[in-house]
PDB file of C-alpha atoms in Angstrom:
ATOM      1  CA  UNK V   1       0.000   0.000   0.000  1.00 71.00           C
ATOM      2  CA  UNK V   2       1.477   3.297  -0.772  1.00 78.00           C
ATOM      3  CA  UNK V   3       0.042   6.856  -2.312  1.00 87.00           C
ATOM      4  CA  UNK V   4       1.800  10.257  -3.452  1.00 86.00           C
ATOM      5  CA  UNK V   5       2.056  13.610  -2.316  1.00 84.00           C
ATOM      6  CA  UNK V   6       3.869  16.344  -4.154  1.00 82.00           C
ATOM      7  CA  UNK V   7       5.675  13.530  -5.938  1.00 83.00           C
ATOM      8  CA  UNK V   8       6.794  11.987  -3.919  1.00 88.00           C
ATOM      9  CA  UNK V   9       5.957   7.971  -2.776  1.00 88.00           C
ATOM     10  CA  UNK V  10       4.758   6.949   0.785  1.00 83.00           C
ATOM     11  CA  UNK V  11       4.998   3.396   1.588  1.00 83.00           C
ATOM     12  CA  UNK V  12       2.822   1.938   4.863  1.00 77.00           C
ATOM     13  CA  UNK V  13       6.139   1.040   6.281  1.00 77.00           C
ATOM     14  CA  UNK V  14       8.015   3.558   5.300  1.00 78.00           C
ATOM     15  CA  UNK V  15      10.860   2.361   4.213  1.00 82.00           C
ATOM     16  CA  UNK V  16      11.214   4.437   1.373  1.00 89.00           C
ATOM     17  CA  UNK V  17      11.738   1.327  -1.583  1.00 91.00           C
ATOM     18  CA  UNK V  18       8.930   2.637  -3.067  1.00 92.00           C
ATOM     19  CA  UNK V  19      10.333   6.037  -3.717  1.00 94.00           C
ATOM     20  CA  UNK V  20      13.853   4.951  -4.145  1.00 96.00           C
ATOM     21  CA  UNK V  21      12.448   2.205  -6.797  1.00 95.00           C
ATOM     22  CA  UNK V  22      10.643   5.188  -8.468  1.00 95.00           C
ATOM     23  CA  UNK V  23      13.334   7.637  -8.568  1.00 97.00           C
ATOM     24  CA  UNK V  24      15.823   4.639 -10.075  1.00 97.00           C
ATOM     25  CA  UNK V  25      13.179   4.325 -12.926  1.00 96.00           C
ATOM     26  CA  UNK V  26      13.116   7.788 -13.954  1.00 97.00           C
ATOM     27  CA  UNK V  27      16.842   8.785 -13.340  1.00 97.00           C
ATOM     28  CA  UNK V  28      17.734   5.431 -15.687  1.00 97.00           C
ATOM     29  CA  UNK V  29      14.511   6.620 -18.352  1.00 97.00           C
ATOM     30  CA  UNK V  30      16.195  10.155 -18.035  1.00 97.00           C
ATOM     31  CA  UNK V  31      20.296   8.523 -18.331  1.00 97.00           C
ATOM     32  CA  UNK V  32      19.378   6.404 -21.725  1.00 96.00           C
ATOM     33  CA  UNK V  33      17.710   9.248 -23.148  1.00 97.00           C
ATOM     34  CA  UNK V  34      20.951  10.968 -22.316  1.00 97.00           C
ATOM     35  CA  UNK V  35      23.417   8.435 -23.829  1.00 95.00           C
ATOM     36  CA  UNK V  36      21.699   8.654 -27.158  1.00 96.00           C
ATOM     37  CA  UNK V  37      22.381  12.282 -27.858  1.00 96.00           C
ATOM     38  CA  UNK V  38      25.897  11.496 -25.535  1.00 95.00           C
ATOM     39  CA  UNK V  39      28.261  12.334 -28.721  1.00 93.00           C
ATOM     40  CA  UNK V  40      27.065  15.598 -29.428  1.00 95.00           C
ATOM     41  CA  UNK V  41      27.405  17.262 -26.510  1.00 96.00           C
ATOM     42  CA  UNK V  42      29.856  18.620 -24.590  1.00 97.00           C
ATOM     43  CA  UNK V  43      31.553  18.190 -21.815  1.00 97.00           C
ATOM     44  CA  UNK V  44      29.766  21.164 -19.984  1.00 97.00           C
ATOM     45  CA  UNK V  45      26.517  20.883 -21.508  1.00 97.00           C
ATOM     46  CA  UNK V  46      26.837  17.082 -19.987  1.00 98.00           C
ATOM     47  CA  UNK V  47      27.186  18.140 -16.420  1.00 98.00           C
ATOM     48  CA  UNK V  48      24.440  20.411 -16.602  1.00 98.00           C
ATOM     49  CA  UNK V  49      22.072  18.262 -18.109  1.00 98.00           C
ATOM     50  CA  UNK V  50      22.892  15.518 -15.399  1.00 98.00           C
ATOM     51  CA  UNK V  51      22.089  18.373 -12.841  1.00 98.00           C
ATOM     52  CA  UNK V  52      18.596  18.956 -14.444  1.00 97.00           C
ATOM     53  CA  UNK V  53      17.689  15.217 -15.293  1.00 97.00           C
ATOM     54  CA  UNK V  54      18.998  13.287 -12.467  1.00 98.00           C
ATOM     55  CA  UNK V  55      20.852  14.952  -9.482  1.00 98.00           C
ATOM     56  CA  UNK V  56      17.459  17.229  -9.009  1.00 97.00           C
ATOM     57  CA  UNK V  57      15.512  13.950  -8.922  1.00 97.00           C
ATOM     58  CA  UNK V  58      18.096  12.333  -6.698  1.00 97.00           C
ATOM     59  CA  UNK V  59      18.077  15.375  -4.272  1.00 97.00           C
ATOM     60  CA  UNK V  60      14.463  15.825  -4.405  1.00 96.00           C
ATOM     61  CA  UNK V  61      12.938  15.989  -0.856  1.00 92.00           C
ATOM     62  CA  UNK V  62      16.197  13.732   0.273  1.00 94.00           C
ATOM     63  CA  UNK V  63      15.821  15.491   3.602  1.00 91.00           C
ATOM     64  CA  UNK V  64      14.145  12.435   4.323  1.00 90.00           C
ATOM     65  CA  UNK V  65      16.467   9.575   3.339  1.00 93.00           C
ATOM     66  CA  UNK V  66      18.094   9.674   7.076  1.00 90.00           C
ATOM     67  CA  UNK V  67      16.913   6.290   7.357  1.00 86.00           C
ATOM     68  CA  UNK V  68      17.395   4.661   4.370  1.00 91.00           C
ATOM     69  CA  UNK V  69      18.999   1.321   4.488  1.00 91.00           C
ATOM     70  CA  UNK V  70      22.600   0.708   3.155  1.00 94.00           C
ATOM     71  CA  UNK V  71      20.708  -1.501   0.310  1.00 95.00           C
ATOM     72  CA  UNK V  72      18.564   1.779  -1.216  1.00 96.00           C
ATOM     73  CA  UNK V  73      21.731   4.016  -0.504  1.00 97.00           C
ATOM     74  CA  UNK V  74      23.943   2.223  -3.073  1.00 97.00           C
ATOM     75  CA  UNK V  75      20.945   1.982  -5.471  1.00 97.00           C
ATOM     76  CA  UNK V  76      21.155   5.945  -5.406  1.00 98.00           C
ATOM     77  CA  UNK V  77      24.537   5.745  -5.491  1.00 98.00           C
ATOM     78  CA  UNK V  78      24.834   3.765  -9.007  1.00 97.00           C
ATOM     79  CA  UNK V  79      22.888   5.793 -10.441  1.00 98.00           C
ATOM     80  CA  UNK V  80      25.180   8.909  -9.629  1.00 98.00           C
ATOM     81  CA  UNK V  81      28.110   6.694 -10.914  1.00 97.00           C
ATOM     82  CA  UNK V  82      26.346   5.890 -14.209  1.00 96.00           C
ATOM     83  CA  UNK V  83      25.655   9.757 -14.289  1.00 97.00           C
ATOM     84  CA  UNK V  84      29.572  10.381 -14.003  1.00 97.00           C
ATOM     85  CA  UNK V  85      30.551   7.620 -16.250  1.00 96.00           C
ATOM     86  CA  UNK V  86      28.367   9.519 -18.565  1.00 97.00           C
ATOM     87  CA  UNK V  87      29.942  12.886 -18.463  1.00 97.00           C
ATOM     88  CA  UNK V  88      33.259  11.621 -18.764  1.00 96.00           C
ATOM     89  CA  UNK V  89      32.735   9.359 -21.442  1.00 94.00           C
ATOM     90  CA  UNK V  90      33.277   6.080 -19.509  1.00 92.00           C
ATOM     91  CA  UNK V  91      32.816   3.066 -21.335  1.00 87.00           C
ATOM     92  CA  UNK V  92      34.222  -0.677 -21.650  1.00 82.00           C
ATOM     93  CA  UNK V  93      36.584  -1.524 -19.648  1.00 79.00           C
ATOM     94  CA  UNK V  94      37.563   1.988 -18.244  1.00 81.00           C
ATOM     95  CA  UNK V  95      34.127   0.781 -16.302  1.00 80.00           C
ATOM     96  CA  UNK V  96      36.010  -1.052 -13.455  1.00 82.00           C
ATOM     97  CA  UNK V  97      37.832   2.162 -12.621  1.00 86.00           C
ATOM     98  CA  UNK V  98      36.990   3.605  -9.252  1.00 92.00           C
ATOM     99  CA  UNK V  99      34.368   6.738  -9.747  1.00 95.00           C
ATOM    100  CA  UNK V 100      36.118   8.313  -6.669  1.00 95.00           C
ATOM    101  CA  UNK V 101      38.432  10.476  -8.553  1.00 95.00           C
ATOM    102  CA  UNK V 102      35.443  11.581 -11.030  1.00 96.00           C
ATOM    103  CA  UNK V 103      33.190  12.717  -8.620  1.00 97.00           C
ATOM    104  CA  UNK V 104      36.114  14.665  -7.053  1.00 96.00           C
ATOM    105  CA  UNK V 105      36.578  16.476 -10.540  1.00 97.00           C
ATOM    106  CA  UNK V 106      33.091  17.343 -10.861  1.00 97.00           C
ATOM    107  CA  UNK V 107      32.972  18.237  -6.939  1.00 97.00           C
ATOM    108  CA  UNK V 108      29.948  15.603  -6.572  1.00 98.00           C
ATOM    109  CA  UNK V 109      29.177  14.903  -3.239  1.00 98.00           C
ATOM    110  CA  UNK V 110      28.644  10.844  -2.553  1.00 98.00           C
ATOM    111  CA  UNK V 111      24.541  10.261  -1.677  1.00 98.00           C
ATOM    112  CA  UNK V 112      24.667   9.555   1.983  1.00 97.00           C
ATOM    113  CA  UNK V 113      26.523  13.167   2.350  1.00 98.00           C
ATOM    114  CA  UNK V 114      23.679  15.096  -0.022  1.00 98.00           C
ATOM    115  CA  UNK V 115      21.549  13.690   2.428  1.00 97.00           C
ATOM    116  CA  UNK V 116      23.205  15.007   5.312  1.00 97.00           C
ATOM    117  CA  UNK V 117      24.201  18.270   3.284  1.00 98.00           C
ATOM    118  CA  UNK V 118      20.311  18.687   3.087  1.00 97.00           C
ATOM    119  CA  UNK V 119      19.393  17.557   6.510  1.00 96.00           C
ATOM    120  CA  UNK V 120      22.223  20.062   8.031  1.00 97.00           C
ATOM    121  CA  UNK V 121      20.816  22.779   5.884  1.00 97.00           C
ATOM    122  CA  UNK V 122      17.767  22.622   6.856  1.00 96.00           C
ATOM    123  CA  UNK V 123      18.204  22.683  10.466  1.00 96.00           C
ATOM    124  CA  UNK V 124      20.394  25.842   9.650  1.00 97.00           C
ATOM    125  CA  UNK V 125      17.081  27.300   8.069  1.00 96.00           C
ATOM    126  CA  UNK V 126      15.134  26.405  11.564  1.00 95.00           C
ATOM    127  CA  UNK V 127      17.784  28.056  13.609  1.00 94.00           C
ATOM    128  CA  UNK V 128      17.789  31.584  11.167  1.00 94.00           C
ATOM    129  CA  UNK V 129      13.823  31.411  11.015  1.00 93.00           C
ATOM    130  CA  UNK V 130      13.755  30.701   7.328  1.00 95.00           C
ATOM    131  CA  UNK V 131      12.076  27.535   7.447  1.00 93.00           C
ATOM    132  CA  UNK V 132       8.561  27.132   8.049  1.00 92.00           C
ATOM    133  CA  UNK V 133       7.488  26.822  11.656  1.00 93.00           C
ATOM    134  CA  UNK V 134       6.113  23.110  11.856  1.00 91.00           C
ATOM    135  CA  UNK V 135       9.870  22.586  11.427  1.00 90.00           C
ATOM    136  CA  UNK V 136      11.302  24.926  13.664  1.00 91.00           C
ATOM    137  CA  UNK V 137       9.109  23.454  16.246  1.00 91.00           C
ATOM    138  CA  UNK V 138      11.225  20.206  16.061  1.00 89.00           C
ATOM    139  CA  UNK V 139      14.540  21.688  17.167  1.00 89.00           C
ATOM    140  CA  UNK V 140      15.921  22.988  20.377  1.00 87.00           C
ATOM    141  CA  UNK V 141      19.158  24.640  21.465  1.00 87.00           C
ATOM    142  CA  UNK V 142      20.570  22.728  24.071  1.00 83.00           C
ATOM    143  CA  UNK V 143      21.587  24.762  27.401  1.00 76.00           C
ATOM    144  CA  UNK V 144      25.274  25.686  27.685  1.00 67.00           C
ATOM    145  CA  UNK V 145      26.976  23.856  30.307  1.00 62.00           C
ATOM    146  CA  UNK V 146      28.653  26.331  31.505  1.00 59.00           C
ATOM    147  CA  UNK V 147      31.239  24.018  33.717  1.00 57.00           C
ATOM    148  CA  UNK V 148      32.317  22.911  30.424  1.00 54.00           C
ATOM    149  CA  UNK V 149      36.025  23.233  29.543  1.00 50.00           C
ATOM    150  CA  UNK V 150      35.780  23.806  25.904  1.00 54.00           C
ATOM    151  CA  UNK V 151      32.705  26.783  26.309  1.00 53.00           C
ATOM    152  CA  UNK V 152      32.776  27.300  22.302  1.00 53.00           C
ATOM    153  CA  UNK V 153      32.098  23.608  21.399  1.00 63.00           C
ATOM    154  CA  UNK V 154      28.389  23.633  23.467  1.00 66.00           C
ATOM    155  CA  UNK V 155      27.370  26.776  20.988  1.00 72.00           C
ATOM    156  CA  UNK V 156      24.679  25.802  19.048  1.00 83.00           C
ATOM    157  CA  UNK V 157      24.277  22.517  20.036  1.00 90.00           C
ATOM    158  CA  UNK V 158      20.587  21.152  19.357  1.00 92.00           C
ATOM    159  CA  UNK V 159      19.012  18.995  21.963  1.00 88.00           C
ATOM    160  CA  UNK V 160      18.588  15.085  20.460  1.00 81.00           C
ATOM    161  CA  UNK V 161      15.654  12.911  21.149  1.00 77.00           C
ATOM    162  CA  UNK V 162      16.683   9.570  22.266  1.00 76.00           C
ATOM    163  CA  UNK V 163      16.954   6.785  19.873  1.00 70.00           C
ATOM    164  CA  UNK V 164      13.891   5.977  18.807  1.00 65.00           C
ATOM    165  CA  UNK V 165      12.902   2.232  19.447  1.00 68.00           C
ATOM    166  CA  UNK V 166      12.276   1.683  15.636  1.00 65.00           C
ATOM    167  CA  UNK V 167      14.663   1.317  12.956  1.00 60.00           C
ATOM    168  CA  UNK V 168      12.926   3.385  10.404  1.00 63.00           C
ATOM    169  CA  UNK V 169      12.002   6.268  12.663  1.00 69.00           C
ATOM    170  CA  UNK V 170      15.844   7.132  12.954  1.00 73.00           C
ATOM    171  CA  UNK V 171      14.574   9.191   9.365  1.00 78.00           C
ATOM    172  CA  UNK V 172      12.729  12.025  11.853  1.00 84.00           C
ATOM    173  CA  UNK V 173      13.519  15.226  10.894  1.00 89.00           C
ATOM    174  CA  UNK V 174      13.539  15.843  14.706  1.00 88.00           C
ATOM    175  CA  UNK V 175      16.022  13.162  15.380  1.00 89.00           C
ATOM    176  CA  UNK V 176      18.012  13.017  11.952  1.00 92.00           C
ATOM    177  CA  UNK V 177      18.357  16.497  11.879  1.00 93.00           C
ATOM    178  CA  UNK V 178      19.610  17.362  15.002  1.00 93.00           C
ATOM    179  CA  UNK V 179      22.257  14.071  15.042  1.00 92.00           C
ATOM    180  CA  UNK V 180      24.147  15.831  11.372  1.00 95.00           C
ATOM    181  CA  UNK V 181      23.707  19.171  13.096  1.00 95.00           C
ATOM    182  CA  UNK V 182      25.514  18.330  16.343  1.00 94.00           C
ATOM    183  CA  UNK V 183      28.409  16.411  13.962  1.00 94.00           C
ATOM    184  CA  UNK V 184      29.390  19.517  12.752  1.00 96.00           C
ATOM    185  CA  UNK V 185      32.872  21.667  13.959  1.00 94.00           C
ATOM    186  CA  UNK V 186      31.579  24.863  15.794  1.00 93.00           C
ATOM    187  CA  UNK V 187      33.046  27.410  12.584  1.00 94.00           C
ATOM    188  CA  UNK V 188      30.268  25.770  10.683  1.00 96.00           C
ATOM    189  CA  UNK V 189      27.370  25.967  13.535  1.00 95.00           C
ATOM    190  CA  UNK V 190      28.195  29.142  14.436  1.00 93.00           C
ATOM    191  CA  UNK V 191      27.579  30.894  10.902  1.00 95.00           C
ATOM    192  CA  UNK V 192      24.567  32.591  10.236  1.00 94.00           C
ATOM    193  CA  UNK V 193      25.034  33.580   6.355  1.00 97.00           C
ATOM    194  CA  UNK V 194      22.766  31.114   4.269  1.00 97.00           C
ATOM    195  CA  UNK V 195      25.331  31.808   1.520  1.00 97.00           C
ATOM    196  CA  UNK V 196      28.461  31.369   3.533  1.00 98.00           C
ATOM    197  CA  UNK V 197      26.873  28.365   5.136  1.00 98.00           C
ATOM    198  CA  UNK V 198      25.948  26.667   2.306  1.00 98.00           C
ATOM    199  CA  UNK V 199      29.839  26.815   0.957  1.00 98.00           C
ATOM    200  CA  UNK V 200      31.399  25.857   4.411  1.00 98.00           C
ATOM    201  CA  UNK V 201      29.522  22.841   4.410  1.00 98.00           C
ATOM    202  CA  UNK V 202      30.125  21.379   1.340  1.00 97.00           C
ATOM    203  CA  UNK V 203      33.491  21.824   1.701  1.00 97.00           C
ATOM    204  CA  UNK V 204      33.773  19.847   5.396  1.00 98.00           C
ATOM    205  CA  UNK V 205      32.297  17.248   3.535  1.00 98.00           C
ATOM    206  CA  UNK V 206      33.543  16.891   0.591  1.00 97.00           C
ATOM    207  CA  UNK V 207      37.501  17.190   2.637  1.00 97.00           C
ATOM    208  CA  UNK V 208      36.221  14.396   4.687  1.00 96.00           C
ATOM    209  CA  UNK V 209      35.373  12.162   1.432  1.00 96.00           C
ATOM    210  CA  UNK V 210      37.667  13.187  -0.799  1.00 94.00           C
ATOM    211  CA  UNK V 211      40.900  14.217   1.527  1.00 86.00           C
ATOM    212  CA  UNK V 212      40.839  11.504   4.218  1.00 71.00           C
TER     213      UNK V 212
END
């Protein structure tokens, strides 16, 4: 049993295969439409038309992917490897080649980090009252202890729920949201320009894929 709402695919369990089986079907529609016209375009033209045609479908509403299993997280994240293969031209047996390097090039963030990019930007929205209030109703500065040794570290820290007793409810906004907002280094927490944010973030990210 599952219905739609602005697109997007609830599941009675939700466990989000539903939604992650319908995004596969039209990001691979969208890639072999792609590959056909493939020659003719260049290299630039490429990347943007993989931003239009399957990144924005990928990223759509991913907010809520928290709790996807490691299963439907490597379904997204073959799909963002055929995308790259694509770009670059990546065919035969260049195929076995690790897609590490590529998505460096193209400054691609892996999946399960565009879903904590999103998560942690929209608990930055919450905190800078630019996100609707139902949201900013689910997170909670924590008090400072103000014992603490390292003062500057308790800044902005967002009070967590505890665990919740079922696997699938770890995808809460007001538990998955907090957790990636708390993981971040104080610099990051501590800026309040959506702009600036936005650019600090990806790059803590994409130093911890790519540079470690």
């Amino acid at each position: 049993v599952f219905c739609f709402n602005l697109g997007f695919v609830f599941d009675h369990q939700l466990n989000m295969n539903h939604q992650i089986n319908a995004v596969s079907q039209a990001c691979y529609l969208n890639q072999r439409n792609l590959r056909r016209i493939g020659s003719r375009l260049s290299h630039d033209l490429k990347v943007q038309l993989v931003h239009s045609n399957i990144l924005s479908i990928i990223d759509y509403c991913n907010a809520v992917y928290g709790g996807l299993t490691e299963k439907n997280i490597q379904k997204l994240q073959k799909i963002q490897n055929n995308a790259v293969r694509f770009i670059f031209n990546i065919n035969g047996k260049k195929k076995k080649e690790h897609i590490m390097p590529y998505l460096k090039l193209l400054h691609f963030l892996p999946i399960r980090y565009r879903i904590k990019f999103k998560a942690a930007l929209l608990v930055f929205k919450t905190l800078n009252n630019l996100a609707p209030t139902y949201l900013c109703d689910m997170v909670e500065v924590r008090d400072i202890r103000r014992r603490s040794v390292r003062l500057d570290e308790d800044y902005y820290i967002l009070k967590t729920p505890r665990p919740p007793n079922f696997t699938r409810t770890y995808a809460a906004f007001s538990y998955f949201g907090p957790k990636t907002w708390n993981e971040l280094p104080y610099n990051i927490r501590c800026i309040t320009d959506l702009k600036c944010f936005k650019t600090e973030l990806k790059t803590y990210y994409f130093n911890i894929v790519f540079e470690t």
